[in-house]
Amino acid sequence: PETITVQELANRMAARGGEVVKTLFRMGVMATLTQTIDADTAELVVTEMGHRPKRVAESDVELGLEGAPDTEAELQPRPPVVTIMGHVDHGKTSLLDALRQTDVAAHEAGGITQHIGAYQIELPSGGKVTFIDTPGHEAFTAMRARGASVTDMVVLVVAADDGVMPQTVEAIRHARAANVPLIVAINKIDKPGVRPDRVRQELLQHEVVVESLGGETQEVEVSATQRINLDKLLEAILLQAEILDLRANPNRPAEGTVIESKLDRGRGPVATVLVQRGTLRQGDIVVAGTEWGRVRAMLDDRGRQIKEAPPSLPVEILGLSGVPAAGEHCIVVPDEARAREISEYRQRRAREKAALAAGAGRGTLNEMLA
Ligand code: GTP
Ligand code: MG
């Protein structure tokens, strides 16, 4: 059966061990910090203490650090997070670049200053949209494998002169697996002789039925390079966002997902984090995977220093102890001691897993030799 020590349970909730012991006592369970309790009891304590229990990892109880669920009244609208996918050379990057130029602030600031894997644009209407650039298919798969769900919808770019190709189909599968809606952008319609209708037909074969064929998937004919119908695409995104009723509580300690990370020669470990709940602030102590640190500085996608990052905003954070992997969960904790505890716990877990894997490897080798 799945068990966990009281201390570890406390660590994972970022709560004091004594509090957990007390709560257990009130529930009629006598246990010290080093004693183990079963998963069901653990789940009860976690709920009792106002946290949301979450069992993830393969064979053991991994309790989320998310804290209490938000109430309806605490939730506020947040911008949609959109991932652009599609076959090689169908115009994903061109489309992202073109969309970015629709940002009102970009014009004021005099264009694009810096590239990070995600950015947010503000539309003349005041609406905001966050685009994620990085996830090539591999990154997307890796993030999904970590249980990270960052995108609210996928814009599927299909070049009208090339039609549905293998990676188009793969993108459709990714969107389905992630259970997020698609918007089809039929690109390169400026090219002479292209047949966008052929794309619609080809999509049918993969059970993507666009609206003009009586389906529910929005489609927009665009040209990234000629800047045709970008406004229509943005409208489609905002409409889809409205249908999804995307909301988050900005007034709580932040939680998010690492989108990409690197070791910068001058600045040390840098992680791009998409804030998904709460507001991330400069000075916050965060844990991302096994890494942790105090947020020394925070930069937006234009390289500007910011002090606060609300839900759906991607930000670069400086101050982590190391480079967390893309897809790692990033969460604000009350103090450094707690951060260290969580980090150490996760390192221990990683070592245990590695040892187990190594053990399994030896087993197979022995079998092979026998
Ligand atoms: P990968 O990142 O390599 O998968 O490609 P991508 O999907 O990002 O395509 P990219 O934006 O690099 O565009 C590929 C080529 O198509 C470039 O030469 C673009 O100039 C061209 N292209 C993109 N959009 C359009 C368009 O709307 N019309 C025309 N005529 N060409 C386009
Ligand atoms: Mg590209």
XYZ file of C-alpha atoms and ligand atoms in Angstrom:
403
model
C 0.000 0.000 0.000
C 1.050 3.587 -0.546
C 2.427 5.303 2.525
C 4.132 8.540 3.412
C 5.874 9.843 6.512
C 4.186 12.673 8.355
C 7.234 14.874 7.795
C 7.235 14.296 4.058
C 3.554 14.966 3.859
C 4.140 18.265 5.636
C 6.989 19.092 3.256
C 4.848 18.522 0.244
C 2.130 20.778 1.570
C 4.729 23.357 2.596
C 3.188 23.081 6.077
C 4.737 22.694 9.532
C 5.196 19.102 10.650
C 3.618 19.943 13.988
C 0.481 21.183 12.272
C 0.078 17.879 10.488
C 0.590 15.942 13.735
C -2.035 18.116 15.420
C -4.511 17.674 12.587
C -3.971 13.914 12.659
C -4.540 13.942 16.396
C -7.848 15.769 15.937
C -8.772 13.074 13.416
C -7.985 10.419 16.020
C -4.679 9.302 14.527
C -1.593 9.348 16.733
C 1.560 9.711 14.700
C 4.949 11.317 15.107
C 6.857 13.077 12.341
C 8.838 9.994 11.356
C 5.899 7.601 11.310
C 4.180 6.636 8.095
C 0.485 6.942 7.340
C -1.403 5.447 4.424
C -2.415 7.355 1.321
C -6.098 7.594 2.254
C -5.320 9.074 5.666
C -2.835 11.420 4.009
C -5.470 12.581 1.609
C -7.872 13.277 4.471
C -5.294 15.324 6.381
C -4.423 17.283 3.306
C -8.058 18.136 2.659
C -8.614 18.852 6.359
C -5.765 21.367 6.243
C -7.370 23.196 3.349
C -5.133 21.835 0.616
C -6.076 20.009 -2.517
C -4.743 16.469 -2.507
C -3.277 15.201 -5.737
C -1.894 11.755 -6.396
C 0.419 11.711 -9.332
C 3.723 9.860 -9.473
C 3.639 6.224 -10.502
C 3.394 4.223 -7.325
C 3.352 6.712 -4.553
C 1.424 9.648 -3.259
C 2.616 12.941 -4.569
C 0.603 15.576 -2.881
C 0.239 18.841 -4.680
C 1.532 22.015 -3.132
C -1.267 23.961 -4.694
C -3.022 24.856 -1.502
C -6.731 25.416 -1.175
C -8.791 25.491 -4.357
C -9.978 28.922 -5.409
C -13.552 29.916 -4.794
C -15.774 31.127 -7.613
C -15.629 34.686 -6.281
C -11.818 34.730 -6.341
C -11.561 33.846 -10.010
C -10.957 36.617 -12.532
C -10.709 36.500 -16.318
C -7.219 35.804 -17.656
C -5.745 35.994 -21.167
C -5.718 32.820 -23.269
C -2.474 30.901 -23.740
C -2.081 29.821 -27.335
C 0.407 27.407 -28.879
C 1.089 27.547 -32.591
C 1.763 24.187 -34.203
C 2.047 22.809 -37.694
C 4.229 21.159 -40.277
C 7.765 22.315 -41.061
C 7.871 25.497 -43.138
C 4.132 26.054 -43.035
C 4.753 29.452 -41.482
C 4.533 29.102 -37.702
C 7.380 31.487 -36.973
C 6.241 33.939 -39.638
C 2.757 33.926 -38.170
C 4.034 34.458 -34.629
C 6.177 37.341 -35.825
C 3.275 38.868 -37.718
C 0.934 38.523 -34.742
C 3.474 40.039 -32.460
C 3.522 43.139 -34.588
C -0.139 43.635 -33.792
C 0.868 44.383 -30.215
C 0.058 48.009 -29.479
C 2.905 48.247 -26.997
C 5.375 46.840 -29.512
C 4.921 49.874 -31.712
C 5.536 52.245 -28.841
C 8.656 50.409 -27.763
C 9.959 50.357 -31.301
C 9.695 46.720 -32.229
C 10.928 43.431 -30.968
C 13.869 43.687 -28.635
C 14.396 40.212 -27.342
C 13.323 36.717 -28.033
C 11.995 34.449 -25.341
C 9.902 31.353 -25.822
C 6.648 33.000 -24.989
C 5.182 36.428 -25.215
C 1.999 38.334 -24.594
C 0.447 40.854 -26.926
C -2.060 43.543 -26.114
C -4.653 44.237 -28.778
C -6.098 47.637 -29.619
C -9.346 46.323 -28.092
C -7.512 45.934 -24.799
C -7.657 42.137 -24.951
C -4.468 40.202 -24.325
C -3.210 36.953 -25.806
C -0.207 34.902 -24.719
C 1.599 32.950 -27.407
C 3.984 30.109 -26.736
C 6.667 29.769 -29.298
C 8.941 27.028 -28.043
C 7.012 23.808 -28.002
C 8.253 22.032 -31.030
C 6.525 18.703 -30.931
C 9.184 17.110 -28.770
C 9.022 19.816 -26.130
C 5.251 19.563 -26.147
C 5.419 15.824 -25.583
C 8.022 16.207 -22.840
C 5.899 18.775 -21.070
C 2.823 16.606 -21.322
C 4.813 13.686 -19.927
C 5.511 15.839 -16.869
C 1.838 16.511 -16.541
C 2.290 20.122 -17.487
C -0.631 21.612 -19.289
C 0.112 25.130 -20.303
C -1.853 25.823 -23.433
C -5.543 26.663 -23.644
C -5.789 26.172 -27.381
C -3.714 25.275 -30.407
C -3.544 27.281 -33.598
C -2.837 24.738 -36.304
C -0.987 26.303 -39.219
C -1.516 24.536 -42.545
C 0.094 25.969 -45.658
C -2.477 26.175 -48.435
C 0.102 25.226 -51.060
C 1.228 22.115 -49.217
C -1.833 20.868 -47.372
C -2.054 18.453 -44.450
C 1.329 16.853 -43.808
C 2.655 14.350 -41.200
C 3.401 16.977 -38.557
C -0.009 18.531 -39.136
C -1.543 15.206 -38.169
C 0.791 14.942 -35.203
C -0.282 18.385 -34.024
C -3.933 17.359 -34.261
C -3.135 14.349 -32.085
C -1.292 16.522 -29.556
C -4.222 18.894 -29.273
C -6.621 15.978 -28.804
C -4.433 14.328 -26.181
C -4.159 17.612 -24.315
C -7.916 18.045 -24.720
C -7.628 21.586 -26.029
C -9.531 23.092 -28.951
C -7.967 23.772 -32.335
C -8.202 26.811 -34.528
C -7.065 26.187 -38.086
C -5.012 28.899 -39.777
C -4.809 28.164 -43.486
C -1.638 30.066 -44.338
C 0.054 31.364 -47.488
C -3.211 32.213 -49.219
C -1.343 35.008 -51.002
C 0.410 32.440 -53.164
C -1.010 32.132 -56.653
C -3.075 29.070 -57.423
C -3.433 27.790 -53.854
C -6.548 25.810 -52.918
C -7.560 26.408 -49.315
C -10.600 24.192 -49.834
C -8.347 21.239 -50.409
C -6.932 21.814 -46.897
C -10.453 21.739 -45.473
C -11.125 18.446 -47.191
C -7.858 16.925 -46.040
C -8.584 17.955 -42.480
C -11.901 16.136 -42.703
C -10.011 12.905 -43.139
C -8.527 13.485 -39.703
C -11.876 14.294 -38.129
C -11.224 17.991 -37.979
C -14.425 19.520 -39.307
C -14.144 23.245 -39.896
C -17.087 25.594 -39.485
C -17.572 26.235 -43.202
C -18.142 22.505 -43.613
C -20.632 22.449 -40.773
C -18.187 21.558 -38.023
C -17.134 23.270 -34.814
C -13.514 24.056 -35.551
C -12.903 27.690 -36.421
C -10.823 28.270 -39.521
C -9.235 31.433 -40.855
C -7.450 31.936 -44.169
C -4.344 33.997 -43.542
C -1.100 35.154 -44.973
C 1.618 35.679 -42.421
C 3.956 37.480 -44.772
C 1.284 39.628 -46.453
C -0.448 40.203 -43.118
C -3.861 39.122 -44.388
C -6.646 38.327 -41.904
C -4.474 38.499 -38.790
C -7.295 40.420 -37.115
C -9.704 37.607 -37.973
C -7.360 35.047 -36.466
C -7.078 37.080 -33.277
C -10.861 37.415 -33.192
C -11.192 33.651 -33.492
C -8.734 33.211 -30.602
C -10.616 35.670 -28.399
C -13.935 34.023 -29.244
C -12.557 30.608 -28.341
C -11.180 32.098 -25.112
C -14.606 33.445 -24.257
C -16.158 30.026 -24.805
C -13.538 28.453 -22.541
C -14.270 31.039 -19.840
C -10.629 31.224 -18.782
C -10.182 32.459 -15.259
C -7.640 32.383 -12.449
C -7.221 33.817 -8.978
C -4.541 36.524 -9.139
C -4.592 37.081 -5.371
C -2.633 34.130 -4.070
C 0.960 32.891 -4.086
C 1.954 32.172 -7.654
C 2.118 28.863 -9.429
C 3.233 28.227 -12.954
C 5.177 26.086 -15.366
C 8.713 26.409 -16.685
C 8.467 26.955 -20.442
C 12.189 27.031 -21.123
C 15.403 27.594 -19.237
C 19.069 28.196 -19.777
C 22.301 28.937 -18.011
C 23.253 32.478 -18.896
C 26.913 33.339 -18.567
C 26.303 36.689 -16.925
C 22.977 36.177 -15.211
C 23.200 32.567 -14.068
C 20.199 30.227 -14.321
C 17.313 31.849 -16.185
C 13.885 30.281 -16.430
C 10.908 31.419 -18.448
C 7.870 30.736 -16.343
C 4.257 30.978 -17.408
C 2.280 32.142 -14.393
C -0.955 30.147 -14.179
C -2.404 31.062 -10.793
C -1.660 33.861 -8.401
C 0.746 36.726 -8.926
C 4.488 36.204 -9.010
C 6.474 38.976 -7.386
C 10.090 40.000 -7.300
C 11.504 38.739 -3.998
C 9.235 35.675 -3.880
C 10.849 32.364 -2.988
C 10.104 29.772 -5.620
C 10.715 26.086 -6.112
C 10.885 24.744 -9.666
C 11.516 21.031 -9.835
C 14.544 20.466 -7.620
C 15.792 24.031 -8.015
C 14.806 26.928 -5.845
C 15.697 30.508 -5.108
C 14.539 34.014 -4.404
C 13.332 35.820 -7.516
C 16.105 38.389 -7.835
C 14.709 39.957 -10.974
C 11.843 39.394 -13.340
C 11.767 40.378 -17.010
C 8.928 40.436 -19.505
C 9.222 39.313 -23.127
C 10.690 42.669 -24.104
C 13.419 42.454 -21.520
C 11.821 45.044 -19.275
C 12.141 44.609 -15.517
C 8.803 44.010 -13.884
C 7.835 43.585 -10.241
C 4.641 41.575 -10.640
C 3.408 38.922 -13.030
C -0.313 38.044 -13.050
C -1.866 34.847 -14.495
C -1.076 34.019 -18.159
C 1.975 36.269 -18.248
C 5.243 34.619 -19.267
C 8.269 36.008 -17.435
C 11.955 35.333 -17.186
C 13.065 34.834 -13.630
C 16.574 35.185 -12.252
C 17.834 33.877 -8.943
C 17.322 30.112 -9.098
C 19.939 27.709 -7.739
C 20.113 25.837 -11.035
C 18.387 25.319 -14.352
C 14.986 23.624 -14.035
C 13.724 21.541 -16.954
C 10.938 22.731 -19.210
C 7.633 21.481 -17.929
C 8.612 21.649 -14.254
C 6.024 23.016 -11.908
C 7.063 26.301 -10.331
C 5.534 27.389 -7.046
C 5.991 30.118 -4.479
C 6.677 28.922 -0.938
C 6.623 30.819 2.372
C 10.316 30.707 3.221
C 13.765 29.442 2.296
C 13.660 26.570 4.767
C 10.540 25.240 3.113
C 12.056 25.667 -0.337
C 15.147 23.739 0.732
C 13.035 20.959 2.216
C 10.972 20.526 -0.926
C 14.039 20.648 -3.123
C 15.826 18.051 -0.980
C 12.783 15.839 -0.941
C 12.573 15.943 -4.719
C 16.281 15.282 -5.119
C 15.945 12.270 -2.860
C 13.007 11.063 -4.922
C 14.969 11.525 -8.138
C 17.882 9.546 -6.678
C 15.540 6.768 -5.554
C 14.017 6.589 -8.999
C 17.437 6.519 -10.632
C 18.544 3.745 -8.280
C 15.419 1.784 -9.046
C 15.988 2.180 -12.762
C 19.598 1.098 -12.361
C 18.461 -1.897 -10.339
C 16.010 -2.848 -13.035
C 18.788 -2.551 -15.574
C 20.975 -4.962 -13.593
C 18.094 -7.384 -13.389
C 17.784 -7.508 -17.121
C 21.500 -7.890 -17.504
C 21.501 -10.835 -15.086
C 18.650 -12.380 -16.963
C 20.549 -11.974 -20.158
C 23.637 -13.615 -18.678
C 21.684 -16.479 -17.147
P 9.847 25.569 -39.068
O 10.057 26.353 -37.834
O 11.101 25.232 -39.796
O 8.984 24.363 -38.879
O 9.046 26.504 -40.134
P 7.864 27.486 -39.812
O 6.582 26.744 -39.802
O 8.177 28.318 -38.652
O 7.835 28.363 -41.152
P 8.463 29.794 -41.385
O 7.686 30.824 -40.692
O 9.913 29.741 -41.119
O 8.157 29.957 -42.929
C 8.686 29.067 -43.892
C 8.760 29.774 -45.227
O 7.438 30.103 -45.688
C 9.506 31.096 -45.181
O 10.271 31.236 -46.348
C 8.402 32.132 -45.128
O 8.787 33.364 -45.690
C 7.322 31.479 -45.953
N 5.995 31.926 -45.544
C 5.457 31.916 -44.312
N 4.227 32.422 -44.312
C 3.959 32.766 -45.596
C 2.832 33.339 -46.229
O 1.815 33.654 -45.642
N 2.931 33.523 -47.582
C 4.035 33.201 -48.298
N 4.026 33.413 -49.593
N 5.111 32.655 -47.710
C 5.075 32.446 -46.385
Mg 9.757 28.137 -37.198
